[in-house]
mmCIF file with all atom_site columns, C-alpha atoms in Angstrom:
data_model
loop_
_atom_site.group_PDB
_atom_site.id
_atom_site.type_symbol
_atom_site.label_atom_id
_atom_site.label_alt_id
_atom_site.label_comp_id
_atom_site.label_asym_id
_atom_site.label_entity_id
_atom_site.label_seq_id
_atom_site.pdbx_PDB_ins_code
_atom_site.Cartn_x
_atom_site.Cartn_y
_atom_site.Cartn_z
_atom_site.occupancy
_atom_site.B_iso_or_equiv
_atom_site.pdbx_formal_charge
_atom_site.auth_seq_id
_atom_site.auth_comp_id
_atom_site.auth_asym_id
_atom_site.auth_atom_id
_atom_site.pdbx_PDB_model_num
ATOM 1   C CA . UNK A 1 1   ? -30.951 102.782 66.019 1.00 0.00 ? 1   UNK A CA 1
ATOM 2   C CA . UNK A 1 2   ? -30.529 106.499 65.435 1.00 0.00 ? 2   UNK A CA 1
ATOM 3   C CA . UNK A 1 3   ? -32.414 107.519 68.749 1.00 0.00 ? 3   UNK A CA 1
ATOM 4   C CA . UNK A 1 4   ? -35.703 105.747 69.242 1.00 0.00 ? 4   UNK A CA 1
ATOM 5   C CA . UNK A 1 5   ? -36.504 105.242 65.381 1.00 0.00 ? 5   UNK A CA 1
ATOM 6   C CA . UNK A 1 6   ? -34.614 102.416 63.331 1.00 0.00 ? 6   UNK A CA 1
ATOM 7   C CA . UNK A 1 7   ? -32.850 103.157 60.098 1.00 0.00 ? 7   UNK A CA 1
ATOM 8   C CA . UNK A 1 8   ? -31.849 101.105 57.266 1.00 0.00 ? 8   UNK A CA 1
ATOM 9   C CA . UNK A 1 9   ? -28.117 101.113 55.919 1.00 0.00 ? 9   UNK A CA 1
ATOM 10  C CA . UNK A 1 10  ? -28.498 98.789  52.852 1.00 0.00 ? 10  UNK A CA 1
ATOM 11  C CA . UNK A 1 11  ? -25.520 96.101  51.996 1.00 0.00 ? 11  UNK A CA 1
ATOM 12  C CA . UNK A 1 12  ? -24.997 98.344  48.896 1.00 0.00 ? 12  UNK A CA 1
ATOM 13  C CA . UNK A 1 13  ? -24.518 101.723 50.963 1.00 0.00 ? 13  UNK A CA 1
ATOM 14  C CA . UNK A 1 14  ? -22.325 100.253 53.682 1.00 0.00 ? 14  UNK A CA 1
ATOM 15  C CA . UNK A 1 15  ? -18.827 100.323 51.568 1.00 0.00 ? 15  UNK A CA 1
ATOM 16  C CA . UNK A 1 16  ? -17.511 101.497 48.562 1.00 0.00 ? 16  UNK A CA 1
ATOM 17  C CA . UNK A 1 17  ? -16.423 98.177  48.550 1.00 0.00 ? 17  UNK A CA 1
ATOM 18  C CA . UNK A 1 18  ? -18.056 94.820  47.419 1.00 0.00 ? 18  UNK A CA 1
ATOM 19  C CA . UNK A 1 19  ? -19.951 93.569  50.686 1.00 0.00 ? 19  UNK A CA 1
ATOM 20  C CA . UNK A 1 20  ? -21.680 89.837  50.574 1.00 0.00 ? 20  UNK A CA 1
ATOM 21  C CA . UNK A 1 21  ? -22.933 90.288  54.189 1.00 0.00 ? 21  UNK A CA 1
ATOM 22  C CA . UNK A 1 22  ? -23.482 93.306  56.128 1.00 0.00 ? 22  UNK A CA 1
ATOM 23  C CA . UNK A 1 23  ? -22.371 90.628  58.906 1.00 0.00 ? 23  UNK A CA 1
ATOM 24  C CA . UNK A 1 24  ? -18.887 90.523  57.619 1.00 0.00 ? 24  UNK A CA 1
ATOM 25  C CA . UNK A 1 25  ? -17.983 94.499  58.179 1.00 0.00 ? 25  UNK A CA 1
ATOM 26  C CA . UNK A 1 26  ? -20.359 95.359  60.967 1.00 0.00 ? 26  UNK A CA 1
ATOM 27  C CA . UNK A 1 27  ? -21.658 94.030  64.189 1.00 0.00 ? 27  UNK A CA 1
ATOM 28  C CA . UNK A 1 28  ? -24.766 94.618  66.368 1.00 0.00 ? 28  UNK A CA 1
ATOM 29  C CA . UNK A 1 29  ? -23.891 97.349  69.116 1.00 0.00 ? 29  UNK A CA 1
ATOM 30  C CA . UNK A 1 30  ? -21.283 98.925  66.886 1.00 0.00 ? 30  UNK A CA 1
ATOM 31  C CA . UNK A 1 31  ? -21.128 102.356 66.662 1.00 0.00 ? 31  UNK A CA 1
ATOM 32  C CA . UNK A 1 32  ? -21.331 103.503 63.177 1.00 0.00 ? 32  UNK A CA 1
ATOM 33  C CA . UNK A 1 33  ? -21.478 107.113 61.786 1.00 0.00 ? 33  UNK A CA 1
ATOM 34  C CA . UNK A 1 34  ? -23.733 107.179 58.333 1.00 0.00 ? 34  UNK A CA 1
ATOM 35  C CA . UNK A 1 35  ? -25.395 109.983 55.877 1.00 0.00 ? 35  UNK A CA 1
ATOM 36  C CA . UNK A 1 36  ? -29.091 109.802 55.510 1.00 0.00 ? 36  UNK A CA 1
ATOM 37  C CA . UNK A 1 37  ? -30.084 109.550 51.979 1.00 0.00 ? 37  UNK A CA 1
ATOM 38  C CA . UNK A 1 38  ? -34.108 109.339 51.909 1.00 0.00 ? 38  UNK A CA 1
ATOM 39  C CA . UNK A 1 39  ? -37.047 109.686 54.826 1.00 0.00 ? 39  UNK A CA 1
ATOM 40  C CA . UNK A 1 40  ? -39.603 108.364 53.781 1.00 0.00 ? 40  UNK A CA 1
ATOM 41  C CA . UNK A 1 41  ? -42.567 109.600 56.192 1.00 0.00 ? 41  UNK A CA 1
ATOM 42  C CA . UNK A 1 42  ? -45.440 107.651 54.774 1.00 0.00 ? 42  UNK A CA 1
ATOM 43  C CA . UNK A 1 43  ? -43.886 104.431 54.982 1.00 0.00 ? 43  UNK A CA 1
ATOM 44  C CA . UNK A 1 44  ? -41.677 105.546 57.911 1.00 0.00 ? 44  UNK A CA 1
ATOM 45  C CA . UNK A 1 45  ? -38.719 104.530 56.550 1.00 0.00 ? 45  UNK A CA 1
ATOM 46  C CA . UNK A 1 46  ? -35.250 106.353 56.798 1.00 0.00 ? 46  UNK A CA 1
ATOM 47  C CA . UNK A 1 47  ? -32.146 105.253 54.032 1.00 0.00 ? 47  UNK A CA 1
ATOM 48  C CA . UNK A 1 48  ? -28.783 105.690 55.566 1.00 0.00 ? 48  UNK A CA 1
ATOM 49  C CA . UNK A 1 49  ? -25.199 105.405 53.689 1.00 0.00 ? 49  UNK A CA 1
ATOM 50  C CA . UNK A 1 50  ? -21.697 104.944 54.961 1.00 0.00 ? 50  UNK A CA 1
ATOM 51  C CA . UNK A 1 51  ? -19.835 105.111 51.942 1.00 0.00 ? 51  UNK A CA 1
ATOM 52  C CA . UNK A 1 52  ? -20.997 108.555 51.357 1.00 0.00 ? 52  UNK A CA 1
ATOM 53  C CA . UNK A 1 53  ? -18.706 109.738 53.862 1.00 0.00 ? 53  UNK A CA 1
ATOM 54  C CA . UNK A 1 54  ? -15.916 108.099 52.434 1.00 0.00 ? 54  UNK A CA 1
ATOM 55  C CA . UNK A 1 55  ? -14.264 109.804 49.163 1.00 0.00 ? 55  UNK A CA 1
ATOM 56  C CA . UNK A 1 56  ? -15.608 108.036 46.127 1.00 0.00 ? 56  UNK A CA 1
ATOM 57  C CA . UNK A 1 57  ? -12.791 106.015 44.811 1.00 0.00 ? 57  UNK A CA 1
ATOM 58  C CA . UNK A 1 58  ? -13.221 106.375 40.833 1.00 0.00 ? 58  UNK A CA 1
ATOM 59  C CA . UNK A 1 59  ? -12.579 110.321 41.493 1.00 0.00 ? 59  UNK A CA 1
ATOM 60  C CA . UNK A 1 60  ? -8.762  109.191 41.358 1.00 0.00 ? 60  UNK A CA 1
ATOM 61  C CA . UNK A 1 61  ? -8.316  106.508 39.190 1.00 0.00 ? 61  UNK A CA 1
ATOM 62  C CA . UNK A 1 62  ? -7.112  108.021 36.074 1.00 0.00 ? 62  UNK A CA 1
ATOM 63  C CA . UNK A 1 63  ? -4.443  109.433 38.186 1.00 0.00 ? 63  UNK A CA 1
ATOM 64  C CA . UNK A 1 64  ? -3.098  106.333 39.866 1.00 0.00 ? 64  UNK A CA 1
ATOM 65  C CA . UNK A 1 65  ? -3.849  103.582 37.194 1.00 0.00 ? 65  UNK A CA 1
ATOM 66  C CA . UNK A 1 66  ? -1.882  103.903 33.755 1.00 0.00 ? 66  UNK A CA 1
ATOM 67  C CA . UNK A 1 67  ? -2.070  101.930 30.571 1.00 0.00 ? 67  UNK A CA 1
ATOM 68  C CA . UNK A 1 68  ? 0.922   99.100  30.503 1.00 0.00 ? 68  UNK A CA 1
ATOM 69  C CA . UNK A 1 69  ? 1.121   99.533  34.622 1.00 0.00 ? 69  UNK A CA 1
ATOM 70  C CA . UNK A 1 70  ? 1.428   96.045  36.423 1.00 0.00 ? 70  UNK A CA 1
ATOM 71  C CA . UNK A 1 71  ? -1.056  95.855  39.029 1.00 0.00 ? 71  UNK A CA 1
ATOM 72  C CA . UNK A 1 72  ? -2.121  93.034  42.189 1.00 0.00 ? 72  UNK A CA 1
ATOM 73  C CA . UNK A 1 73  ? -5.225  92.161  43.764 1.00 0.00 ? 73  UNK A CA 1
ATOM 74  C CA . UNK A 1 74  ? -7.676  89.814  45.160 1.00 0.00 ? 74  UNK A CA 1
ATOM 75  C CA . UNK A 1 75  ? -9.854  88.065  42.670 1.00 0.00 ? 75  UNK A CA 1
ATOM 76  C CA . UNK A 1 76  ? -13.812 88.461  43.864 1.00 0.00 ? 76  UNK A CA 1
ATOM 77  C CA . UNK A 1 77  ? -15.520 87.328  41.454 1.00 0.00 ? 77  UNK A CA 1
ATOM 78  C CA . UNK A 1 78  ? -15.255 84.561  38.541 1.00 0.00 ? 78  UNK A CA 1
ATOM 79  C CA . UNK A 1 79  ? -17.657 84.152  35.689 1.00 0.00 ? 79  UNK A CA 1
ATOM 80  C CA . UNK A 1 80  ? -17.680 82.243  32.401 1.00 0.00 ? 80  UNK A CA 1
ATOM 81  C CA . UNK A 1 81  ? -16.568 85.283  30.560 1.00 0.00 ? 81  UNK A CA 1
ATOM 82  C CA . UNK A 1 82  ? -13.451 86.436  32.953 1.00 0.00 ? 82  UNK A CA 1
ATOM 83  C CA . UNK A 1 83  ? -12.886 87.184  36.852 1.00 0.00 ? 83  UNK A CA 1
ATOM 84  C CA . UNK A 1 84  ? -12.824 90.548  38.631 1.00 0.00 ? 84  UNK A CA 1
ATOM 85  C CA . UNK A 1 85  ? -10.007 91.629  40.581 1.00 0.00 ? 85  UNK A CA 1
ATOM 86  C CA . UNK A 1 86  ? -9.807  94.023  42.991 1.00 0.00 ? 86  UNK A CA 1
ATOM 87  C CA . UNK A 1 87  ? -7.180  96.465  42.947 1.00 0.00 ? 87  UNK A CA 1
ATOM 88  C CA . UNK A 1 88  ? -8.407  98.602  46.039 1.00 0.00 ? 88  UNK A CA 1
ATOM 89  C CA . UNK A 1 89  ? -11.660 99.202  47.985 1.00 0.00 ? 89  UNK A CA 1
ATOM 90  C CA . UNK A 1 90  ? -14.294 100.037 45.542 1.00 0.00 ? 90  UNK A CA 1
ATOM 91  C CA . UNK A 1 91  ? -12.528 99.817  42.749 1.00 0.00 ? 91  UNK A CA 1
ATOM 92  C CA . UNK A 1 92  ? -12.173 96.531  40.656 1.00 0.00 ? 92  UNK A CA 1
ATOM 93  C CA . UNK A 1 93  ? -10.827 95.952  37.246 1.00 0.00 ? 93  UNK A CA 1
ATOM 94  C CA . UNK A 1 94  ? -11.474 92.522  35.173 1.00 0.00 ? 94  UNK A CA 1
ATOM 95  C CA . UNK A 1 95  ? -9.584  90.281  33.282 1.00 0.00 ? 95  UNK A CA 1
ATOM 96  C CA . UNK A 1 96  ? -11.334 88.669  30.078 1.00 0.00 ? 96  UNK A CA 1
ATOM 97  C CA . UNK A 1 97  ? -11.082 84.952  29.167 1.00 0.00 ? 97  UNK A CA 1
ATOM 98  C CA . UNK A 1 98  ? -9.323  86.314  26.017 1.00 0.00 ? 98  UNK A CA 1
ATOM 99  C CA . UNK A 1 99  ? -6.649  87.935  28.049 1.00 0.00 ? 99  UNK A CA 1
ATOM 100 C CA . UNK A 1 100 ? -5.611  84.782  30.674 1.00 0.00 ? 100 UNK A CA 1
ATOM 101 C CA . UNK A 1 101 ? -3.407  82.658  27.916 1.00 0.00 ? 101 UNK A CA 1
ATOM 102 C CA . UNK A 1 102 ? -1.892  83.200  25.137 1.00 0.00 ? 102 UNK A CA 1
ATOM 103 C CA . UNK A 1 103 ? -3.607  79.272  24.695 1.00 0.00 ? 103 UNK A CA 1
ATOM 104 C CA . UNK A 1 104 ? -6.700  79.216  22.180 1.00 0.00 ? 104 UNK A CA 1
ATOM 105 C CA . UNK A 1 105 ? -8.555  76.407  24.413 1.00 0.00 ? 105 UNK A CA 1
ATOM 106 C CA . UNK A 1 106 ? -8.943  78.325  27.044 1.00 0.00 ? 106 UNK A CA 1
ATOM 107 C CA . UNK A 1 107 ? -12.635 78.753  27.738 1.00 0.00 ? 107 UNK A CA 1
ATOM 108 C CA . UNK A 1 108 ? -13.679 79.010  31.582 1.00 0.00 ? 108 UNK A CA 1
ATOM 109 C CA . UNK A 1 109 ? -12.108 81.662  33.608 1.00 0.00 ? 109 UNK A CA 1
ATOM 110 C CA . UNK A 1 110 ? -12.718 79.487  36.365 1.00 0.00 ? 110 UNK A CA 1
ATOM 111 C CA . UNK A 1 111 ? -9.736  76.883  35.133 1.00 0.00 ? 111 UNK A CA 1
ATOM 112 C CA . UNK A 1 112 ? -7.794  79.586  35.625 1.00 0.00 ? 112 UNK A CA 1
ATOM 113 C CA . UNK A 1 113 ? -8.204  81.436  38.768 1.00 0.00 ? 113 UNK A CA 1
ATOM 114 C CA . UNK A 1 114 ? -10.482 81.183  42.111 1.00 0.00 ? 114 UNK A CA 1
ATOM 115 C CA . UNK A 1 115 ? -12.326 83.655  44.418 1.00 0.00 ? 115 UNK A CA 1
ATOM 116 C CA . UNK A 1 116 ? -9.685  85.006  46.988 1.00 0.00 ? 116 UNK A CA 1
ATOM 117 C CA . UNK A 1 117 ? -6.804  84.330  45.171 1.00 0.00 ? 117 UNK A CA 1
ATOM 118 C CA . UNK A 1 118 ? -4.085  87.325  44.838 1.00 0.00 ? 118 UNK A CA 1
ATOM 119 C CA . UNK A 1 119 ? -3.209  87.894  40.989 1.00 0.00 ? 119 UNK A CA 1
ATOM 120 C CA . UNK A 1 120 ? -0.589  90.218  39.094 1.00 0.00 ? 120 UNK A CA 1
ATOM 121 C CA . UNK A 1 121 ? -1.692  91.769  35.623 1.00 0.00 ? 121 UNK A CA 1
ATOM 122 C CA . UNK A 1 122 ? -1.042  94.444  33.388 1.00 0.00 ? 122 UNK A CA 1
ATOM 123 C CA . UNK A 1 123 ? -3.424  97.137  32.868 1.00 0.00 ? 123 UNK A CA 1
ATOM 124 C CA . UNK A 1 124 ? -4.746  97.578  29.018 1.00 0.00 ? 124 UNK A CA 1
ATOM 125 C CA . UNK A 1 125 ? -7.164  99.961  29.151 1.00 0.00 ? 125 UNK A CA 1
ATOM 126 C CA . UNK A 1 126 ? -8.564  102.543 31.702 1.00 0.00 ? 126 UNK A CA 1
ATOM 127 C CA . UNK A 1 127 ? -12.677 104.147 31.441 1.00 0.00 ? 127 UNK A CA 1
ATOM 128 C CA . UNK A 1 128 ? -13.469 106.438 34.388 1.00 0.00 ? 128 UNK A CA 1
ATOM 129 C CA . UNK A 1 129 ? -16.488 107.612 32.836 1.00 0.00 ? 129 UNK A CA 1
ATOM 130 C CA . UNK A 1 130 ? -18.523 103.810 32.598 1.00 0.00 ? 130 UNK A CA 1
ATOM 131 C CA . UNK A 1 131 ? -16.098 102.710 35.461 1.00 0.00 ? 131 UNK A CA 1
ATOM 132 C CA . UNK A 1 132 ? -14.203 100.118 33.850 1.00 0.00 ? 132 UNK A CA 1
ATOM 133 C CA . UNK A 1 133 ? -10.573 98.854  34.299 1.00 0.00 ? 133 UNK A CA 1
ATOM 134 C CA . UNK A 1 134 ? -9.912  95.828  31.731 1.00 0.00 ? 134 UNK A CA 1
ATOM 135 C CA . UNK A 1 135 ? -6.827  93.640  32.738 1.00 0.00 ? 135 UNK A CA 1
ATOM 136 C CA . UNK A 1 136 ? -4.117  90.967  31.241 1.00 0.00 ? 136 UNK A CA 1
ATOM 137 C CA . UNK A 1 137 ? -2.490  88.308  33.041 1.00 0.00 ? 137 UNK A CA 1
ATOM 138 C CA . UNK A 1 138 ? -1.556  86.376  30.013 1.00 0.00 ? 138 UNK A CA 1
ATOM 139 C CA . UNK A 1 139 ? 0.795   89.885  29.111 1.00 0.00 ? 139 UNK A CA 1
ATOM 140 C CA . UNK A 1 140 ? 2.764   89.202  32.397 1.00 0.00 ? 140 UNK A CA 1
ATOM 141 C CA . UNK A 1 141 ? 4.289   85.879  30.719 1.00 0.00 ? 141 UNK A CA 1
ATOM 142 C CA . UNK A 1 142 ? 5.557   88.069  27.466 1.00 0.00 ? 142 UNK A CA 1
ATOM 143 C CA . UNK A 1 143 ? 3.990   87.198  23.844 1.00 0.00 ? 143 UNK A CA 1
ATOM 144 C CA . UNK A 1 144 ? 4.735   83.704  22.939 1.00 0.00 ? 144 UNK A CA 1
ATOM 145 C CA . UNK A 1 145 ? 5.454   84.479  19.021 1.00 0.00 ? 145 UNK A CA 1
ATOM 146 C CA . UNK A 1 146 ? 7.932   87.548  20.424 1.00 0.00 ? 146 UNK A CA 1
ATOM 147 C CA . UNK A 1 147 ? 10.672  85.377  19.502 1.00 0.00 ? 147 UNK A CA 1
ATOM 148 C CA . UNK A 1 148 ? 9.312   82.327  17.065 1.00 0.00 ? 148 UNK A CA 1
ATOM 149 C CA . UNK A 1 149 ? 11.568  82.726  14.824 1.00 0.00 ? 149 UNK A CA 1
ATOM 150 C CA . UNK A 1 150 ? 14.550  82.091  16.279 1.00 0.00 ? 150 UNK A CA 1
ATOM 151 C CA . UNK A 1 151 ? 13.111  79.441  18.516 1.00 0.00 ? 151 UNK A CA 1
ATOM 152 C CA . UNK A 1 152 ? 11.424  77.545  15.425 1.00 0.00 ? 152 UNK A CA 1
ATOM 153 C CA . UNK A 1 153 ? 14.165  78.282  12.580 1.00 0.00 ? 153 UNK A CA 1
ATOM 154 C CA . UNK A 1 154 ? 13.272  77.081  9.246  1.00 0.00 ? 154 UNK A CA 1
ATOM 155 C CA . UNK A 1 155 ? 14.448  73.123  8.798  1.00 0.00 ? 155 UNK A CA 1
ATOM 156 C CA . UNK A 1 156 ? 14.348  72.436  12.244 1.00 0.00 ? 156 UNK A CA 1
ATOM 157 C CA . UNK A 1 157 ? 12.231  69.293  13.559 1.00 0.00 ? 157 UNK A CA 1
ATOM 158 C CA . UNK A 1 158 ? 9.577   70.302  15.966 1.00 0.00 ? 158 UNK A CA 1
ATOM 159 C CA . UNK A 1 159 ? 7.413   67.871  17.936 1.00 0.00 ? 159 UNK A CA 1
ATOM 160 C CA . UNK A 1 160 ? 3.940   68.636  19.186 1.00 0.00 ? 160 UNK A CA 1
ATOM 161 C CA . UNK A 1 161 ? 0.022   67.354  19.860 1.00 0.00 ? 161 UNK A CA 1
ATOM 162 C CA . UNK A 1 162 ? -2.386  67.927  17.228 1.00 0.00 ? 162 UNK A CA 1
ATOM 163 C CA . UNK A 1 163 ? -5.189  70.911  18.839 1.00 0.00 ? 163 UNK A CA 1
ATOM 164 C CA . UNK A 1 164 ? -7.137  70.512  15.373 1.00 0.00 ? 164 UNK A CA 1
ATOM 165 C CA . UNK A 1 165 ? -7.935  69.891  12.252 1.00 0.00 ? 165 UNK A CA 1
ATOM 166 C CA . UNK A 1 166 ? -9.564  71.583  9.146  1.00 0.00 ? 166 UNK A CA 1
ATOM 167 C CA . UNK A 1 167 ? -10.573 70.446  5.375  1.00 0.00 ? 167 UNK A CA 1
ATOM 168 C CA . UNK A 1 168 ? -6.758  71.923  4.644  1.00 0.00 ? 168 UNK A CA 1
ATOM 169 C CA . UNK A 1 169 ? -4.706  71.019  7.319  1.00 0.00 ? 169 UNK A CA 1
ATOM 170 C CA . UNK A 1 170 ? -3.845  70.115  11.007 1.00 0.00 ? 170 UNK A CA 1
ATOM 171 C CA . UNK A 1 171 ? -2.812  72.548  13.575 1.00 0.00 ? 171 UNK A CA 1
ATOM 172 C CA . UNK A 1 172 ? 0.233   71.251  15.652 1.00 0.00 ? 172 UNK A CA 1
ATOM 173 C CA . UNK A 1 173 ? 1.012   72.690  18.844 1.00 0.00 ? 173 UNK A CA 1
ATOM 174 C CA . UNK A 1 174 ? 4.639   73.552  19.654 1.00 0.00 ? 174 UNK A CA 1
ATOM 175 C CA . UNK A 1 175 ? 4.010   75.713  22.980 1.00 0.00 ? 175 UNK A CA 1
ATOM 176 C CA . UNK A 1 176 ? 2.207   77.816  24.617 1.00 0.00 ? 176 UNK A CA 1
ATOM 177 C CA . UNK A 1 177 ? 0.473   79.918  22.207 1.00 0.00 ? 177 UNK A CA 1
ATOM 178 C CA . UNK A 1 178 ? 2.162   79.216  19.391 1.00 0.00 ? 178 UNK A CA 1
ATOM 179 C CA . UNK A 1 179 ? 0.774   76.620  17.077 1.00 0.00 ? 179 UNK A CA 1
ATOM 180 C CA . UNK A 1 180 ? 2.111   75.412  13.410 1.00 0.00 ? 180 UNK A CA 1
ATOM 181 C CA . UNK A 1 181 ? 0.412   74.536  10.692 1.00 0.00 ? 181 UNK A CA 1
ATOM 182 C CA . UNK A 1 182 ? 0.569   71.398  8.215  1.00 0.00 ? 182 UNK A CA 1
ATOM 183 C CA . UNK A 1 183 ? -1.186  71.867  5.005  1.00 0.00 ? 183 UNK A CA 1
ATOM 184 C CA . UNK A 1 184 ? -3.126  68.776  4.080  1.00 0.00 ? 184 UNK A CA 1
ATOM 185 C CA . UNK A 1 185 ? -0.354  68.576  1.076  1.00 0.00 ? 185 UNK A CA 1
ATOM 186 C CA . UNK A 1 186 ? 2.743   68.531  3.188  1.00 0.00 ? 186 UNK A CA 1
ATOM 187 C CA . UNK A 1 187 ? 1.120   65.250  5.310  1.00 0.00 ? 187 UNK A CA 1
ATOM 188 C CA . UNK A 1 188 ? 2.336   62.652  3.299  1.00 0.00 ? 188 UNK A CA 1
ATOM 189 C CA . UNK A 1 189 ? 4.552   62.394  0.301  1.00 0.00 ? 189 UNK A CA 1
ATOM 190 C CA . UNK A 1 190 ? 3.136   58.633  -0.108 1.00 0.00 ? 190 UNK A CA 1
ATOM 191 C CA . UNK A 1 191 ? -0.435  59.205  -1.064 1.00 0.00 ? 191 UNK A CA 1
ATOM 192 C CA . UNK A 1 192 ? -2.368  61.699  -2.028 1.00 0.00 ? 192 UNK A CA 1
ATOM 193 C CA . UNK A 1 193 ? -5.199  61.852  0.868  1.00 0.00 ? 193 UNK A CA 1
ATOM 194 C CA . UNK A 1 194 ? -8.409  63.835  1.098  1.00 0.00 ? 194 UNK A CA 1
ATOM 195 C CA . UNK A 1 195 ? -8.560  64.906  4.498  1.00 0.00 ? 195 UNK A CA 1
ATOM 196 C CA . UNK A 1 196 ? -6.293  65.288  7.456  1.00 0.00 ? 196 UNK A CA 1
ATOM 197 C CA . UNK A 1 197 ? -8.267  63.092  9.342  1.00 0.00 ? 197 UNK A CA 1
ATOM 198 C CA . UNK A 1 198 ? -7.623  59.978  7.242  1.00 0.00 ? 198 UNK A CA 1
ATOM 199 C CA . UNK A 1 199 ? -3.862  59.926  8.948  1.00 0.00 ? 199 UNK A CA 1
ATOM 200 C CA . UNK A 1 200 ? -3.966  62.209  11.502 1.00 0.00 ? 200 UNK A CA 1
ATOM 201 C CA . UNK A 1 201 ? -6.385  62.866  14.999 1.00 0.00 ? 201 UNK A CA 1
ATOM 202 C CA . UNK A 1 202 ? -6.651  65.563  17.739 1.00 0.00 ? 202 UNK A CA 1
ATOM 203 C CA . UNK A 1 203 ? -3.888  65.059  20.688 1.00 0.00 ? 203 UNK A CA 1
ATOM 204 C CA . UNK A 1 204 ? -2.024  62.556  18.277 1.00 0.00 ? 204 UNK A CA 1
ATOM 205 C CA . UNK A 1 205 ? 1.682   63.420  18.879 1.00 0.00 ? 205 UNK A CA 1
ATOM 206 C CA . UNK A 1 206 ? 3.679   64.469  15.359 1.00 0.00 ? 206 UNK A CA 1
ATOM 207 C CA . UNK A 1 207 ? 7.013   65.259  14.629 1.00 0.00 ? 207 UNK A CA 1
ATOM 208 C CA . UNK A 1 208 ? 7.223   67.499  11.687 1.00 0.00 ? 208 UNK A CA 1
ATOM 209 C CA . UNK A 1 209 ? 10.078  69.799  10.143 1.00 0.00 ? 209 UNK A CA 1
ATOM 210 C CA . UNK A 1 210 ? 9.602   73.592  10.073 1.00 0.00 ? 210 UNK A CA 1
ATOM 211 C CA . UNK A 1 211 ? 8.964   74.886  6.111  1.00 0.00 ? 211 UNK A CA 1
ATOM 212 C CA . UNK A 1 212 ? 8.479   78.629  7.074  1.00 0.00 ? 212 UNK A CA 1
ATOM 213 C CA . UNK A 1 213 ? 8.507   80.794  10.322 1.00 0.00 ? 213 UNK A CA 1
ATOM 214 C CA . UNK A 1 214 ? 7.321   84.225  10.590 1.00 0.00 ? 214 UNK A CA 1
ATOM 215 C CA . UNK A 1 215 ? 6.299   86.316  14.080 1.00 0.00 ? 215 UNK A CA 1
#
């Protein structure tokens, strides 16, 4: 009510920030101060915005978020194809599926993380101008093959689940992000077989000695 004549302060215009419910910020009675944005005389209809009298929060970003910077905020959002995270009112960043593990399988964002829940990432890339802030969580636990080849020296006996298999070989997992490889050759020194799947399956446990290790 703006003095006898109702105005409309859409969900979008309330908050530079994401806003499910105009219910969840304001309350009827409050006192609010807002811009008009349209009046539209035919339809008698008047367009009012809060979060035009608020600085717009991308005018700053380049300034306070840098490439390699670790950041926190609340997760808002979570689709297939990564979550959003909010790093302050208005301004969100997101963090790709490809950028939660160093783990190949991982294919839902949503096994990862949940609405509401506080996260810490690094930032790996900044774009003001199509307001984007793209984030890494898996670069907070350090690259798995950093130090492989000390941790998986040549002749030592490694133990691990099979993740796959291909016409060649079987991939082997030895930790997080870091799988080995047995060609289909280097299976058996019994027989000759034709495909890894004639001794070996996927999540079949293997111990196998390490021929060659390289980051």
């Amino acid at each position: 009510d703006i003095g006898g004549v109702d105005a409309l302060l859409h969900v979008a215009e309330i908050s530079w920030a994401r806003v499910n419910k105009p219910a969840d910020v304001l309350s009827v009675g409050q006192q609010v101060e807002a811009k008009v944005l349209k009046v539209d005389a035919d339809k008698r209809r008047i367009s009012l915005g809060m979060k035009q009298l608020q600085p717009y929060p991308w005018d700053s970003v380049a300034e306070k978020y840098k490439v390699g910077e670790r950041v926190r905020g609340a997760v808002t959002r979570v689709a297939e194809f990564g979550a959003f995270v909010e790093l302050e009112p208005g301004i969100e960043g997101l963090i790709h599926v490809s950028e939660m593990s160093w783990s190949k399988k991982m294919k839902k964002a949503s096994t990862i993380l949940t609405p509401g829940e506080s996260v810490e990432a690094v930032i790996l890339a900044v774009n003001v101008g199509e307001r984007r802030i793209s984030l890494g969580l898996k670069q907070m636990l350090g690259d798995p093959w950093a130090d492989v080849a000390q941790r998986f020296a040549v002749g030592s006996v490694i133990e691990g689940p099979v993740t796959s298999l291909t016409k060649f070989g079987a991939f082997v997992q030895l930790s997080e992000g870091v799988e080995g490889m047995i060609h289909i050759s280097d299976i058996s020194a019994e027989k000759r077989i034709n495909h890894p799947q004639d001794m070996l399956k996927v999540g079949q446990a293997v111990k196998a000695q390490v021929l060659r290790s390289e980051e």
